[in-house]
Each structure stands twice: as C-alpha cells, then as structure tokens.
Amino acid sequence: MVLDRQVKVLLQQIEAAGAPPLESLPPVYARQAFQELEGNSEEPPEPVAKAENRSISGLSGDINVRAYTPSGEGPHPALVFYHGGGWVIGNLDTHDNVCRALTNLANCVVISIDYRLAPEHKFPAAVDDCYAAAQWIIEHPSEFNIDASKVAVGGDSAGGNLSAVICHLAKERGTFNLAHQLLFYPATDFTAETESMRENAEGYFLTKGSMFYFRDHYLRTPEDAANPLASPFLIDDLSGLPPATVITAEYDPLRDEGEAYANRLKEAGVPVTLKRYDGMIHGFVSMADKLDQGKRALEQAGHLLRSAFDK
C-alpha cells in the first residue's frame, strides 16, 4: 500500500517544523519535544465522567497514576495502561487522549501508569513499576471502583512491550489473572533484525536511530537485549497468556516484531486478533485527532476490550 494521504501531510508538517532528530537530544530535551508534539492536538480533551491523579504503592516508592472513570455506578472493568515513548520519554499527559478514548469506547476505568523512565532508571525499573502497579490495582479494587476479575493491561510501543512482559510475569508468579492484553505496535525483540526495520529505517516518524537511542538508554548492558523481560518474543512458553489484540502499522520499524509476537501467541494457543493498518506509521493511534485510521484503530481496540470484559 502507499503511504496514507493524511500521514504524508503530517510528516511534511513535522519536517517543516525543523525539529532536530530525537536521538540527537539528551533525554530531558527529548521528553520536552515529545510532549510538545503529542500535546499539539486539534481537538479538546474528550470528556469522561471523572479523571483523577493519584499515587499508589510500588516496590521503590509511590507510583503516580491517572484514573479515568466512565459514567455508571460500577464496579467497572479496568485497563491498566502503560504509555509508549521508548522507556525514555512519554508521561501521563502524552497519552491522555488515548486513555480518554478507551475509557468511553470500552466503558471501563483506564488507569495510566507513570512508571520510572530511563536512563535515570534503567531496565528492569519500568517492569518492576508496571508489575507492582497492576498487582496493587487488582488487590485494591475498591480504590478505583473496579471489578478485579475484569482487568486488562495495554499500551503502545514500549507500553505494549511492558504489557506483554507483565502478562508473562503474572502467569509465571501466579499472582493475578488478566482478562486481555492490548498491544499497539509493541516492541517485542531487541535482538531482531527485521525487514520492517530496514524498510522503514528513516522518514516515517520512528526511526532505526531512535530505536537504538531508546535501547541504549533503557538497557543496562548489551546482554539485557536477550532477557525475556526486555524482549518478550524470547519467552520460551507463551501458552496460557491472556487473549491479545495486536495492532500494527505498515510503515513502522516495529511492524514485523509485533506481528511475529502475535503469531507466536497464536501458535501457543492464545486467542489473538492481529490487525495491520496499511499506510500508517508508528504512533498513529496517538495521532487520532489528525488521522482517520487512528480513530478506527481506537474504535476497534475499544470494541475488542469491551467484548473481552463481557466474557
């Protein structure tokens, strides 16, 4: 397929803005640039019944979260959401639009997790925070008026990676059950050399250079790349994991590793809905205010989440 017309316009606008490549910036400035880009929305925030900033207990101190609640009495199903940004950038604000949309589309509480970022907190700090957050939320359902038997995890890019890892840890440790995993264009394998990484290395928002930048800031050593808690594609046994929705983009360096992970889940007997959005780039769901396909992907994800909670 050809690059989507709306994506072409968006990429031209980004190029015309003249921002330096992300990988050329120290993390503190990369975070500012990412927040400015993600905050440049053409639409006001989507209303939800309630949005509340809070903190919950983690292994290494309190973890800030933002809880979005739909209308109705509850208790509601819940999605524990891990934002993208290469484990280095991103925060509760950069993914506010996605969380609001999923709250309404899936009629669930969405709890967005402000996990620790690299390089100040390298692997596995983000994993530790995300696991602790999911466990605390499930063990304290009244805090968010949720049904602990209907909790899913999800996220985009690095957040998709963390979601996959938390599903594995929950199964391995036998600590809690999850209803679903929602993975938007997840990073799944630091060791992979894929065709999509070569084809889409430059010019499509996320670059091969950016992925190396994120990898080098996130991992402690090169050997960490082969750790299954960093590269969930390398987990030996994927059976018994929660049903999954995996959404990928044609012009995304991470396309192939996301689809390869989805196929491995299928081979292990996990129910999977895999959908590639042709003509799209990495991050297109966060750009739903500018990209019609981003809206469609959110609608599909919300529908599948709602169905998962109804089972």
C-alpha atoms as one frame of an Amber mdcrd trajectory, in Angstrom:
protein
   0.000   0.000   0.000   1.011   3.616  -0.459   1.551   5.939   2.473  -1.761
   7.340   3.683  -2.518  10.862   2.432  -3.122  12.213   5.949   0.153  10.664
   7.116   2.020  12.354   4.259   0.671  15.748   5.331   1.561  15.082   8.959
   5.125  14.013   8.133   5.549  17.121   5.953   4.400  19.307   8.840   6.842
  17.641  11.230   9.682  18.069   8.745   8.773  21.722   8.122   8.903  22.396
  11.855  12.639  21.673  11.676  12.930  19.821  14.953  16.258  18.014  15.434
  16.257  14.212  15.363  15.120  12.804  18.679  18.265  10.712  19.039  20.387
  13.868  18.895  18.811  15.239  22.089  19.594  14.489  25.723  16.623  12.677
  27.308  15.393  15.739  29.201  15.048  17.698  25.949  13.700  14.701  24.033
  10.923  14.480  26.618  10.042  18.123  26.142   9.996  17.767  22.356   7.797
  14.663  22.546   5.341  16.308  24.904   5.070  19.359  22.651   4.417  17.126
  19.648   1.849  14.941  21.410   0.194  17.941  23.037  -0.373  19.681  19.707
  -3.903  18.373  19.319  -6.535  19.874  17.067  -9.324  18.732  19.378 -10.178
  19.453  23.035  -9.778  16.580  25.517 -12.549  14.010  25.195 -14.850  14.233
  28.221 -15.006  11.319  30.664 -17.118  11.060  33.802 -14.064  11.537  36.025
 -10.295  11.893  35.641  -8.190  11.855  38.782  -4.454  11.988  39.524  -3.375
   9.756  42.393  -0.469   7.726  43.675  -0.286   4.038  44.565   2.337   1.967
  46.347   5.213   0.479  44.357   8.291  -1.547  45.207  10.546   1.515  45.119
   8.183   4.214  46.361   4.889   5.636  45.255   3.845   5.478  41.593   1.809
   8.309  40.108  -1.245   7.258  38.118  -4.189   8.889  36.391  -7.542   7.120
  36.606 -10.256   7.754  34.018 -13.751   6.575  35.000 -16.748   6.159  32.672
 -20.306   7.009  33.615 -22.354   4.486  35.577 -22.280   3.105  39.078 -19.740
   0.299  38.668 -17.816  -1.629  39.663 -16.311  -1.287  36.203 -13.859  -3.391
  34.218 -10.403  -1.823  34.067  -7.484  -1.335  31.706  -4.066  -0.754  33.280
  -2.350   1.373  30.616   1.401   1.750  30.064   2.368   4.680  27.828   4.840
   4.496  24.987   7.973   6.540  24.438  10.826   4.078  24.261  11.061   3.661
  28.045  12.763   7.091  27.983  10.118   9.696  27.096   6.347   9.980  27.498
   4.179  10.537  30.564   0.583  10.690  31.716  -0.115  13.780  29.604   1.292
  12.489  26.296  -1.245   9.652  26.227  -4.186  11.417  27.837  -6.167  11.387
  24.578  -5.753   7.635  24.071  -6.792   6.860  27.645  -9.874   9.070  27.438
 -10.975   7.465  24.183 -10.516   3.910  25.506 -12.418   4.770  28.692 -15.500
   5.661  26.688 -15.125   3.109  23.899 -14.611   0.137  26.228 -16.767   1.535
  29.054 -14.006   0.771  31.530 -11.795   2.512  34.053  -8.413   3.252  32.476
  -5.545   3.647  34.922  -2.471   5.158  33.273   0.839   4.362  34.992   3.666
   6.900  35.319   6.448   4.308  35.572  10.086   5.269  36.059  11.986   6.226
  32.912  15.483   5.502  31.650  18.322   6.394  31.673  17.804   7.583  35.255
  16.120   4.241  35.972  17.291   1.518  33.632  15.809  -1.913  32.954  14.114
  -3.524  34.817  12.821  -0.487  36.783   9.913   0.082  34.363   8.992  -3.606
  34.520   9.054  -3.530  38.326   6.804  -0.456  38.461   4.333  -1.756  35.896
   4.017  -5.145  37.570   3.654  -3.616  41.040   1.019  -1.199  39.759  -1.094
  -3.935  38.175  -0.854  -6.092  41.283  -1.769  -3.224  43.627  -4.759  -2.211
  41.499  -6.110  -5.761  41.372  -5.602  -6.206  45.114  -7.360  -2.893  45.905
 -10.351  -2.865  43.526 -12.479  -0.573  45.695  -9.881   2.208  45.323 -10.911
   2.650  41.681 -14.395   1.101  41.805 -13.339  -1.768  39.540 -14.123  -5.453
  39.155 -10.839  -7.275  39.904 -11.938 -10.224  37.759 -12.094  -7.991  34.667
  -8.720  -6.258  34.439  -6.668  -5.965  31.253  -3.271  -4.445  30.522  -2.335
  -2.486  27.442  -0.101   0.117  25.928   1.638   1.368  22.823   5.199   0.696
  21.655   7.281   0.475  24.855   3.978   0.256  26.711   3.000  -2.710  24.561
   6.318  -4.309  25.439   5.670  -3.779  29.145   2.126  -5.126  28.847   3.378
  -8.344  27.265   6.022  -8.736  29.960   3.534  -8.155  32.798   1.221 -10.848
  31.365   4.124 -13.293  31.419   5.161 -12.376  34.959   1.618 -12.673  36.273
   1.366 -16.177  34.802   4.841 -17.211  35.930   4.367 -15.979  39.502   0.728
 -16.996  39.744  -0.171 -13.723  41.413  -3.140 -12.395  39.437  -5.230 -13.097
  36.354  -5.694 -10.725  33.448  -8.621 -10.645  31.048  -6.836  -9.279  27.968
  -3.681  -7.670  26.614  -3.989  -4.734  24.218  -0.775  -4.132  22.295  -0.443
  -1.190  19.934   2.643  -1.631  17.697   4.637  -3.266  20.517   8.411  -3.537
  20.708   8.993  -7.233  21.368  12.549  -8.191  20.446  15.718  -6.133  20.865
  17.695  -8.907  19.145  15.645  -8.970  15.931  16.895  -7.811  12.539  13.645
  -7.429  10.652  12.666  -6.411   7.157  10.393  -3.668   8.510  13.281  -2.167
  10.483  15.317  -1.998   7.274  12.474  -0.803   5.039  11.223   1.877   7.426
  14.511   2.929   8.993  14.110   6.588   8.037  11.353   9.018   7.181   8.356
   7.518   8.975   8.379   9.243  12.385  10.012   6.447  14.400  13.455   5.699
  13.005  16.016   2.938  13.404  18.282   5.526  15.026  15.602   6.380  17.568
  15.213   2.721  18.485  18.958   2.407  19.069  18.788   5.564  21.213  15.985
   4.110  23.310  17.689   0.720  23.586  20.983   2.206  24.717  19.294   4.344
  27.370  16.963   1.598  28.621  19.170  -1.478  28.841  21.981  -1.809  31.358
  24.208  -3.930  29.124  24.052  -5.368  25.599  23.280  -8.740  27.191  19.963
  -7.365  28.508  18.661  -7.401  24.915  18.274 -11.187  25.187  16.486 -11.048
  28.541  12.847 -12.138  28.021  11.716  -9.355  30.380  13.130  -6.887  27.842
  12.341  -8.927  24.708   9.109 -10.857  25.351   9.339 -12.546  21.942  12.130
 -14.611  23.515   9.916 -16.033  26.280  10.075 -19.829  25.909   6.452 -20.654
  26.723   3.675 -18.256  25.693   0.832 -20.649  26.413  -1.786 -19.710  28.967
  -1.409 -15.972  28.467  -4.444 -13.660  28.228  -6.163 -13.210  24.856  -4.487
 -10.462  22.858  -5.257  -7.643  20.476  -2.183  -6.657  18.460  -2.373  -3.602
  16.204   0.498  -2.790  13.853   1.284  -0.187  11.186   2.614  -0.850   7.692
   5.309   1.854   7.703   6.607   1.110  11.206  10.087  -0.235  12.004   8.432
  -2.363  14.725   5.797  -3.897  12.417   7.439  -7.268  11.937   8.384  -7.939
  15.541   4.878  -7.046  16.702   3.329  -9.396  14.155   5.871 -12.125  14.909
   4.921 -11.950  18.589   1.226 -12.155  17.728   1.887 -15.228  15.597   3.869
 -16.885  18.384   0.950 -16.267  20.740  -1.391 -17.906  18.213   0.924 -20.907
  17.887   0.863 -21.250  21.687  -2.930 -21.426  21.655  -3.627 -17.874  22.807
  -6.638 -16.213  21.118  -5.277 -13.280  19.094  -6.770 -10.544  16.955  -3.990
  -9.166  14.745  -4.704  -6.134  12.589  -2.217  -4.276  10.405  -3.251  -0.757
   9.394  -1.896  -0.156   5.906  -0.480   3.246   5.067   0.082   4.058   8.742
   3.189   4.914  10.766   4.292   4.180  14.308   2.320   6.212  16.819  -0.718
   6.667  14.582  -3.177   5.806  17.354  -1.921   8.729  19.445  -2.496  10.920
  16.373  -6.179  10.006  16.080  -7.135  13.691  16.041  -5.255  14.015  12.739
  -5.517  10.514  11.257  -8.821   8.818  10.467  -7.156   5.407  10.672  -6.049
   6.244  14.204  -9.684   6.767  15.166 -10.613   3.444  13.558  -7.867   1.621
  15.429  -9.032   3.071  18.732 -12.613   2.074  17.931 -11.509  -1.470  17.100
  -9.468  -1.710  20.276 -12.306  -0.376  22.386 -14.780  -2.834  20.859 -12.467
  -5.797  21.434 -11.757  -4.728  25.002 -15.445  -4.383  25.752 -16.038  -7.855
  24.292 -13.215  -9.307  26.383 -14.697  -7.875  29.554 -18.119  -9.314  28.698
 -16.812 -12.898  28.542
